[in-house]
mmCIF file of C-alpha atoms in Angstrom:
data_model
loop_
_atom_site.group_PDB
_atom_site.id
_atom_site.type_symbol
_atom_site.label_atom_id
_atom_site.label_comp_id
_atom_site.label_asym_id
_atom_site.label_seq_id
_atom_site.Cartn_x
_atom_site.Cartn_y
_atom_site.Cartn_z
ATOM 1 C CA MET A 1 -25.249 171.639 -65.501
ATOM 2 C CA THR A 2 -27.350 174.216 -67.276
ATOM 3 C CA THR A 3 -26.658 175.638 -70.599
ATOM 4 C CA SER A 4 -28.012 179.002 -71.523
ATOM 5 C CA ILE A 5 -29.150 179.106 -75.317
ATOM 6 C CA VAL A 6 -30.102 182.568 -76.846
ATOM 7 C CA VAL A 7 -32.725 182.402 -79.494
ATOM 8 C CA GLY A 8 -33.087 185.315 -81.659
ATOM 9 C CA VAL A 9 -36.107 186.279 -84.047
ATOM 10 C CA LEU A 10 -35.365 188.970 -86.408
ATOM 11 C CA ALA A 11 -37.363 192.001 -85.782
ATOM 12 C CA LEU A 12 -37.238 194.139 -88.671
ATOM 13 C CA GLN A 13 -40.851 193.731 -89.852
ATOM 14 C CA GLY A 14 -43.373 190.907 -90.269
ATOM 15 C CA ALA A 15 -44.508 188.508 -87.838
ATOM 16 C CA PHE A 16 -41.449 188.735 -85.240
ATOM 17 C CA ALA A 17 -44.128 188.824 -81.953
ATOM 18 C CA GLU A 18 -45.978 186.013 -83.147
ATOM 19 C CA HIS A 19 -43.164 183.606 -83.362
ATOM 20 C CA LEU A 20 -41.758 185.074 -79.879
ATOM 21 C CA LYS A 21 -44.831 184.168 -78.319
ATOM 22 C CA LEU A 22 -44.770 180.265 -79.961
ATOM 23 C CA LEU A 23 -40.990 179.968 -78.727
ATOM 24 C CA GLN A 24 -42.157 180.639 -75.032
ATOM 25 C CA LYS A 25 -44.748 178.031 -75.792
ATOM 26 C CA ALA A 26 -42.637 175.473 -76.956
ATOM 27 C CA SER A 27 -39.822 175.511 -74.680
ATOM 28 C CA THR A 28 -41.837 174.123 -71.854
ATOM 29 C CA SER A 29 -42.333 170.966 -74.002
ATOM 30 C CA VAL A 30 -39.116 170.078 -75.387
ATOM 31 C CA GLU A 31 -37.339 167.363 -74.069
ATOM 32 C CA PRO A 32 -34.880 167.196 -72.005
ATOM 33 C CA ALA A 33 -35.643 170.858 -70.622
ATOM 34 C CA SER A 34 -34.252 170.610 -66.996
ATOM 35 C CA HIS A 35 -30.608 171.723 -68.011
ATOM 36 C CA ILE A 36 -31.874 174.576 -70.911
ATOM 37 C CA LYS A 37 -31.839 178.035 -69.836
ATOM 38 C CA TRP A 38 -33.707 179.772 -72.803
ATOM 39 C CA THR A 39 -33.616 183.650 -73.663
ATOM 40 C CA PHE A 40 -35.808 184.552 -76.542
ATOM 41 C CA THR A 41 -35.243 187.954 -77.836
ATOM 42 C CA GLU A 42 -36.083 190.527 -80.913
ATOM 43 C CA VAL A 43 -33.100 191.392 -83.189
ATOM 44 C CA ARG A 44 -32.672 194.713 -84.807
ATOM 45 C CA THR A 45 -29.113 195.219 -84.736
ATOM 46 C CA GLU A 46 -25.389 193.487 -84.932
ATOM 47 C CA ASP A 47 -24.622 193.557 -81.240
ATOM 48 C CA GLU A 48 -28.054 191.688 -80.520
ATOM 49 C CA LEU A 49 -27.154 189.358 -83.328
ATOM 50 C CA SER A 50 -23.927 188.465 -81.769
ATOM 51 C CA GLN A 51 -25.534 187.063 -78.878
ATOM 52 C CA CYS A 52 -27.501 184.487 -80.309
ATOM 53 C CA ASP A 53 -26.901 180.924 -80.522
ATOM 54 C CA ALA A 54 -29.919 180.534 -83.399
ATOM 55 C CA LEU A 55 -32.220 182.470 -84.975
ATOM 56 C CA ILE A 56 -35.581 183.089 -86.826
ATOM 57 C CA ILE A 57 -36.290 185.173 -89.665
ATOM 58 C CA PRO A 58 -40.099 185.437 -89.856
ATOM 59 C CA GLY A 59 -42.804 185.761 -92.492
ATOM 60 C CA GLY A 60 -43.600 189.296 -93.946
ATOM 61 C CA GLU A 61 -42.118 191.313 -96.895
ATOM 62 C CA SER A 62 -38.760 190.074 -97.927
ATOM 63 C CA THR A 63 -37.621 193.004 -99.832
ATOM 64 C CA THR A 64 -38.784 195.199 -96.971
ATOM 65 C CA MET A 65 -36.670 193.249 -94.729
ATOM 66 C CA SER A 66 -33.309 192.977 -96.424
ATOM 67 C CA LEU A 67 -33.647 196.466 -97.310
ATOM 68 C CA VAL A 68 -34.292 197.522 -93.676
ATOM 69 C CA ALA A 69 -31.394 194.932 -92.814
ATOM 70 C CA SER A 70 -28.883 196.733 -95.870
ATOM 71 C CA ARG A 71 -29.744 199.983 -94.639
ATOM 72 C CA SER A 72 -29.075 198.977 -90.634
ATOM 73 C CA GLY A 73 -25.983 197.410 -91.481
ATOM 74 C CA LEU A 74 -27.349 193.891 -90.622
ATOM 75 C CA LEU A 75 -27.322 192.497 -93.857
ATOM 76 C CA GLU A 76 -23.517 191.506 -93.819
ATOM 77 C CA PRO A 77 -23.726 190.248 -90.151
ATOM 78 C CA LEU A 78 -26.838 187.819 -91.074
ATOM 79 C CA ARG A 79 -24.832 186.470 -93.872
ATOM 80 C CA GLY A 80 -21.803 186.183 -91.297
ATOM 81 C CA PHE A 81 -24.179 184.293 -89.012
ATOM 82 C CA VAL A 82 -26.232 181.513 -91.491
ATOM 83 C CA LYS A 83 -23.016 180.753 -93.977
ATOM 84 C CA VAL A 84 -20.152 181.859 -92.307
ATOM 85 C CA TYR A 85 -20.682 180.591 -88.459
ATOM 86 C CA ARG A 86 -23.493 178.524 -89.471
ATOM 87 C CA LYS A 87 -25.967 179.020 -86.708
ATOM 88 C CA PRO A 88 -29.190 177.445 -86.620
ATOM 89 C CA THR A 89 -31.576 179.359 -88.850
ATOM 90 C CA TRP A 90 -35.102 178.976 -89.475
ATOM 91 C CA GLY A 91 -36.805 181.059 -92.327
ATOM 92 C CA THR A 92 -40.584 181.089 -92.809
ATOM 93 C CA CYS A 93 -42.066 182.308 -96.060
ATOM 94 C CA ALA A 94 -40.242 185.641 -96.359
ATOM 95 C CA GLY A 95 -37.621 184.180 -93.990
ATOM 96 C CA LEU A 96 -37.056 181.226 -96.633
ATOM 97 C CA ILE A 97 -36.947 183.500 -99.435
ATOM 98 C CA LEU A 98 -33.968 185.560 -97.981
ATOM 99 C CA LEU A 99 -32.489 181.937 -97.173
ATOM 100 C CA ALA A 100 -32.139 180.453 -100.549
ATOM 101 C CA GLU A 101 -29.318 181.278 -102.788
ATOM 102 C CA SER A 102 -31.495 181.842 -105.785
ATOM 103 C CA ALA A 103 -34.864 183.713 -105.935
ATOM 104 C CA ASN A 104 -36.969 184.522 -109.176
ATOM 105 C CA ARG A 105 -39.656 186.393 -110.428
ATOM 106 C CA THR A 106 -37.965 189.639 -108.829
ATOM 107 C CA LYS A 107 -35.985 192.443 -110.184
ATOM 108 C CA LYS A 108 -32.473 192.509 -110.210
ATOM 109 C CA GLY A 109 -31.288 194.870 -107.303
ATOM 110 C CA GLY A 110 -34.315 194.864 -105.817
ATOM 111 C CA GLN A 111 -34.284 191.984 -103.295
ATOM 112 C CA ASP A 112 -30.578 191.395 -101.313
ATOM 113 C CA LEU A 113 -30.510 187.329 -100.224
ATOM 114 C CA ILE A 114 -29.049 186.201 -97.254
ATOM 115 C CA GLY A 115 -28.348 182.463 -98.655
ATOM 116 C CA GLY A 116 -27.743 179.584 -96.991
ATOM 117 C CA LEU A 117 -29.733 176.926 -98.675
ATOM 118 C CA ASP A 118 -29.060 175.654 -102.028
ATOM 119 C CA VAL A 119 -32.096 176.228 -103.646
ATOM 120 C CA ARG A 120 -34.382 178.442 -105.666
ATOM 121 C CA VAL A 121 -37.493 179.929 -104.785
ATOM 122 C CA ASN A 122 -40.557 181.079 -106.596
ATOM 123 C CA ARG A 123 -41.771 184.084 -104.866
ATOM 124 C CA ASN A 124 -45.347 184.698 -104.169
ATOM 125 C CA HIS A 125 -45.988 181.287 -106.239
ATOM 126 C CA PHE A 126 -49.417 180.907 -105.421
ATOM 127 C CA GLY A 127 -50.284 184.454 -106.461
ATOM 128 C CA ARG A 128 -51.805 187.313 -104.340
ATOM 129 C CA GLN A 129 -52.893 188.349 -100.883
ATOM 130 C CA THR A 130 -56.577 187.492 -101.878
ATOM 131 C CA GLU A 131 -55.200 183.986 -102.767
ATOM 132 C CA SER A 132 -54.091 182.941 -99.746
ATOM 133 C CA PHE A 133 -55.241 179.636 -97.966
ATOM 134 C CA GLU A 134 -54.497 176.816 -95.446
ATOM 135 C CA ALA A 135 -53.999 173.236 -96.263
ATOM 136 C CA SER A 136 -53.241 170.310 -94.228
ATOM 137 C CA LEU A 137 -49.654 168.782 -94.469
ATOM 138 C CA ASP A 138 -48.063 165.839 -93.289
ATOM 139 C CA LEU A 139 -44.979 166.204 -91.685
ATOM 140 C CA PRO A 140 -42.833 163.205 -90.968
ATOM 141 C CA PHE A 141 -40.225 165.065 -89.091
ATOM 142 C CA LEU A 142 -42.289 165.766 -86.164
ATOM 143 C CA ASN A 143 -42.033 161.969 -85.278
ATOM 144 C CA ASN A 144 -38.465 163.198 -83.938
ATOM 145 C CA ILE A 145 -40.283 165.360 -81.208
ATOM 146 C CA VAL A 146 -38.730 163.648 -78.222
ATOM 147 C CA GLY A 147 -41.183 161.815 -75.885
ATOM 148 C CA LYS A 148 -44.174 162.374 -78.911
ATOM 149 C CA THR A 149 -45.307 159.033 -80.705
ATOM 150 C CA ASP A 150 -48.455 160.624 -82.368
ATOM 151 C CA VAL A 151 -48.065 162.735 -85.608
ATOM 152 C CA ALA A 152 -51.453 164.244 -87.147
ATOM 153 C CA THR A 153 -51.498 166.864 -89.733
ATOM 154 C CA PHE A 154 -50.201 170.288 -89.509
ATOM 155 C CA LYS A 155 -52.323 173.511 -90.504
ATOM 156 C CA GLY A 156 -49.837 175.576 -93.172
ATOM 157 C CA VAL A 157 -50.871 178.813 -93.498
ATOM 158 C CA PHE A 158 -49.674 179.993 -97.075
ATOM 159 C CA ILE A 159 -49.602 183.874 -97.495
ATOM 160 C CA ARG A 160 -48.200 184.980 -100.647
ATOM 161 C CA ALA A 161 -46.409 181.830 -100.048
ATOM 162 C CA PRO A 162 -43.104 180.967 -102.285
ATOM 163 C CA VAL A 163 -42.388 177.611 -102.670
ATOM 164 C CA VAL A 164 -38.855 175.497 -103.403
ATOM 165 C CA GLU A 165 -38.885 175.297 -107.158
ATOM 166 C CA LYS A 166 -35.238 173.934 -107.915
ATOM 167 C CA LEU A 167 -33.004 171.594 -105.269
ATOM 168 C CA LEU A 168 -29.575 173.255 -106.502
ATOM 169 C CA PRO A 169 -26.255 171.447 -106.401
ATOM 170 C CA ILE A 170 -23.475 172.382 -103.825
ATOM 171 C CA VAL A 171 -21.024 174.598 -105.687
ATOM 172 C CA GLU A 172 -17.813 176.557 -104.913
ATOM 173 C CA GLY A 173 -18.746 180.135 -104.727
ATOM 174 C CA GLU A 174 -21.775 181.613 -106.050
ATOM 175 C CA GLN A 175 -24.622 180.297 -108.052
ATOM 176 C CA ALA A 176 -23.196 181.153 -111.612
ATOM 177 C CA GLU A 177 -25.812 179.314 -113.616
ATOM 178 C CA GLU A 178 -28.501 180.902 -111.736
ATOM 179 C CA ALA A 179 -27.271 184.404 -111.865
ATOM 180 C CA ALA A 180 -27.647 184.130 -115.565
ATOM 181 C CA LYS A 181 -31.258 183.579 -115.624
ATOM 182 C CA GLU A 182 -33.761 186.322 -116.492
ATOM 183 C CA GLY A 183 -35.591 187.577 -113.485
ATOM 184 C CA THR A 184 -33.356 185.905 -111.222
ATOM 185 C CA VAL A 185 -31.113 186.956 -108.071
ATOM 186 C CA ILE A 186 -28.617 185.170 -105.970
ATOM 187 C CA ALA A 187 -27.002 185.235 -102.679
ATOM 188 C CA PRO A 188 -23.117 186.056 -102.446
ATOM 189 C CA SER A 189 -20.633 183.904 -101.654
ATOM 190 C CA ARG A 190 -19.262 183.442 -98.175
ATOM 191 C CA VAL A 191 -16.667 181.056 -96.723
ATOM 192 C CA ALA A 192 -17.623 178.865 -93.938
ATOM 193 C CA GLY A 193 -15.377 179.819 -90.959
ATOM 194 C CA THR A 194 -15.108 176.513 -89.300
ATOM 195 C CA ALA A 195 -14.754 173.166 -89.767
ATOM 196 C CA PRO A 196 -18.409 171.850 -88.636
ATOM 197 C CA ALA A 197 -19.526 174.851 -90.760
ATOM 198 C CA ASN A 198 -18.074 173.787 -93.875
ATOM 199 C CA ALA A 199 -19.346 170.372 -93.008
ATOM 200 C CA ALA A 200 -22.899 171.598 -92.765
ATOM 201 C CA VAL A 201 -22.618 173.836 -96.154
ATOM 202 C CA ASN A 202 -21.549 170.569 -97.670
ATOM 203 C CA GLN A 203 -24.608 168.471 -96.542
ATOM 204 C CA PRO A 204 -27.470 167.808 -99.013
ATOM 205 C CA VAL A 205 -30.954 169.760 -99.063
ATOM 206 C CA GLU A 206 -33.812 167.522 -97.515
ATOM 207 C CA VAL A 207 -37.101 168.034 -98.884
ATOM 208 C CA MET A 208 -39.326 167.895 -95.457
ATOM 209 C CA ALA A 209 -42.669 168.804 -96.566
ATOM 210 C CA SER A 210 -44.546 168.953 -99.929
ATOM 211 C CA LEU A 211 -48.030 170.060 -100.643
ATOM 212 C CA PRO A 212 -49.664 167.824 -103.170
ATOM 213 C CA GLY A 213 -52.027 168.490 -105.801
ATOM 214 C CA ARG A 214 -51.578 172.480 -106.336
ATOM 215 C CA ARG A 215 -48.653 172.325 -108.560
ATOM 216 C CA ALA A 216 -50.655 170.204 -111.127
ATOM 217 C CA ARG A 217 -53.836 171.934 -111.035
ATOM 218 C CA MET A 218 -51.725 175.043 -111.584
ATOM 219 C CA ALA A 219 -49.671 173.355 -114.427
ATOM 220 C CA GLY A 220 -49.262 175.566 -117.632
ATOM 221 C CA LYS A 221 -49.783 179.034 -115.099
ATOM 222 C CA LEU A 222 -46.515 178.610 -113.594
ATOM 223 C CA GLY A 223 -43.147 176.646 -114.392
ATOM 224 C CA GLY A 224 -40.699 174.930 -112.244
ATOM 225 C CA ASP A 225 -38.237 172.559 -111.872
ATOM 226 C CA TYR A 226 -38.478 169.858 -109.134
ATOM 227 C CA PRO A 227 -37.030 166.390 -108.143
ATOM 228 C CA ASP A 228 -38.719 163.242 -110.095
ATOM 229 C CA ASP A 229 -39.177 161.869 -106.690
ATOM 230 C CA VAL A 230 -41.457 164.634 -104.999
ATOM 231 C CA ALA A 231 -44.870 165.353 -105.556
ATOM 232 C CA GLY A 232 -46.548 168.715 -105.261
ATOM 233 C CA ASP A 233 -44.722 171.700 -104.717
ATOM 234 C CA ILE A 234 -42.039 171.622 -101.903
ATOM 235 C CA VAL A 235 -42.740 173.938 -99.017
ATOM 236 C CA ALA A 236 -40.085 173.011 -96.635
ATOM 237 C CA VAL A 237 -36.213 172.153 -96.784
ATOM 238 C CA ARG A 238 -33.507 171.602 -94.112
ATOM 239 C CA GLN A 239 -29.823 171.755 -95.184
ATOM 240 C CA GLY A 240 -27.749 171.152 -92.288
ATOM 241 C CA ASN A 241 -28.821 173.333 -89.633
ATOM 242 C CA VAL A 242 -30.767 175.499 -91.957
ATOM 243 C CA PHE A 243 -34.248 175.053 -92.147
ATOM 244 C CA GLY A 244 -36.902 177.043 -94.085
ATOM 245 C CA THR A 245 -40.705 176.716 -94.709
ATOM 246 C CA SER A 246 -43.176 178.343 -97.396
ATOM 247 C CA PHE A 247 -45.992 178.733 -94.685
ATOM 248 C CA HIS A 248 -46.460 180.396 -91.036
ATOM 249 C CA PRO A 249 -46.371 178.289 -88.060
ATOM 250 C CA GLU A 250 -46.043 181.491 -86.243
ATOM 251 C CA LEU A 251 -49.844 182.364 -87.248
ATOM 252 C CA THR A 252 -51.164 179.115 -85.570
ATOM 253 C CA GLN A 253 -51.354 177.715 -81.877
ATOM 254 C CA ASP A 254 -49.315 174.798 -83.041
ATOM 255 C CA ALA A 255 -45.835 174.828 -81.153
ATOM 256 C CA ARG A 256 -45.102 171.400 -82.324
ATOM 257 C CA ILE A 257 -42.523 172.744 -85.243
ATOM 258 C CA HIS A 258 -40.962 175.274 -82.786
ATOM 259 C CA VAL A 259 -40.491 172.474 -80.289
ATOM 260 C CA TRP A 260 -38.859 170.213 -83.064
ATOM 261 C CA TRP A 261 -36.543 173.087 -83.948
ATOM 262 C CA LEU A 262 -35.836 174.090 -80.764
ATOM 263 C CA GLN A 263 -34.651 170.271 -80.039
ATOM 264 C CA GLN A 264 -32.590 170.845 -83.401
ATOM 265 C CA VAL A 265 -30.384 173.897 -81.902
ATOM 266 C CA ILE A 266 -30.321 172.221 -78.435
ATOM 267 C CA GLU A 267 -28.136 169.377 -80.647
ATOM 268 C CA ALA A 268 -26.349 172.220 -82.511
ATOM 269 C CA VAL A 269 -25.369 173.777 -79.569
ATOM 270 C CA GLY A 270 -24.291 170.936 -77.986
ATOM 271 C CA ALA A 271 -22.130 169.837 -80.861
ATOM 272 C CA ARG A 272 -20.735 173.399 -81.316
ATOM 273 C CA ASN A 273 -19.655 173.074 -77.718
ATOM 274 C CA ALA A 274 -17.952 169.523 -77.813
ATOM 275 C CA VAL A 275 -15.506 171.283 -80.579
#
């Protein structure tokens, strides 16, 4: 029996074409692949979003993306996709900012968030465009790629990148304590629409990757609240089936994270269809 899965990439601005190319490449390496019919598509409208089983929000300019989404009537459907129906979603760089429940270093009213990850992100944590860099990352979760046993480092591309500054508690409604902080915006609350979605919302945030060393070198320049058991800057997190990375896998030729994520999508779609 063949299962059709539609994966959308938000195409309002940013590196959506690069994600689509890597998704096509990754789909040939996903196991088991024989019973999956993949469709990868650009998403610009509510109708296009409604056809998707999963979504990637690419890197780019988060303020521009949220503004275009708001003006085009897509912001609320995106919140429904992520927070009400809890469909698999991955945000890279700007996408991570949009998926955060709280973001600082921003002007109030100047950044609308989608939400979905109970974290506070520090926008442009590493500075200006000229301070962009690449770094080797240890990503143990790539061990979970079916059929793969070798795990090497992954080249992380950081461009005006955010970091996860704090893992937030799971609360009913909005992150009210975060809203009281100066220069911080929060995502509006939405109620999960199904029992599986509610279960996913109440899962804790997992730290999937950190960048050792840079935070220590920047001590005194930028503040932050971090878990005691995490060394370095948090650059990848997951909460249920919502995933976020500070860096840009789409700007490399390495499709391993896309392969891993598509496997998560298969599992999520299978679990949803079994209900």
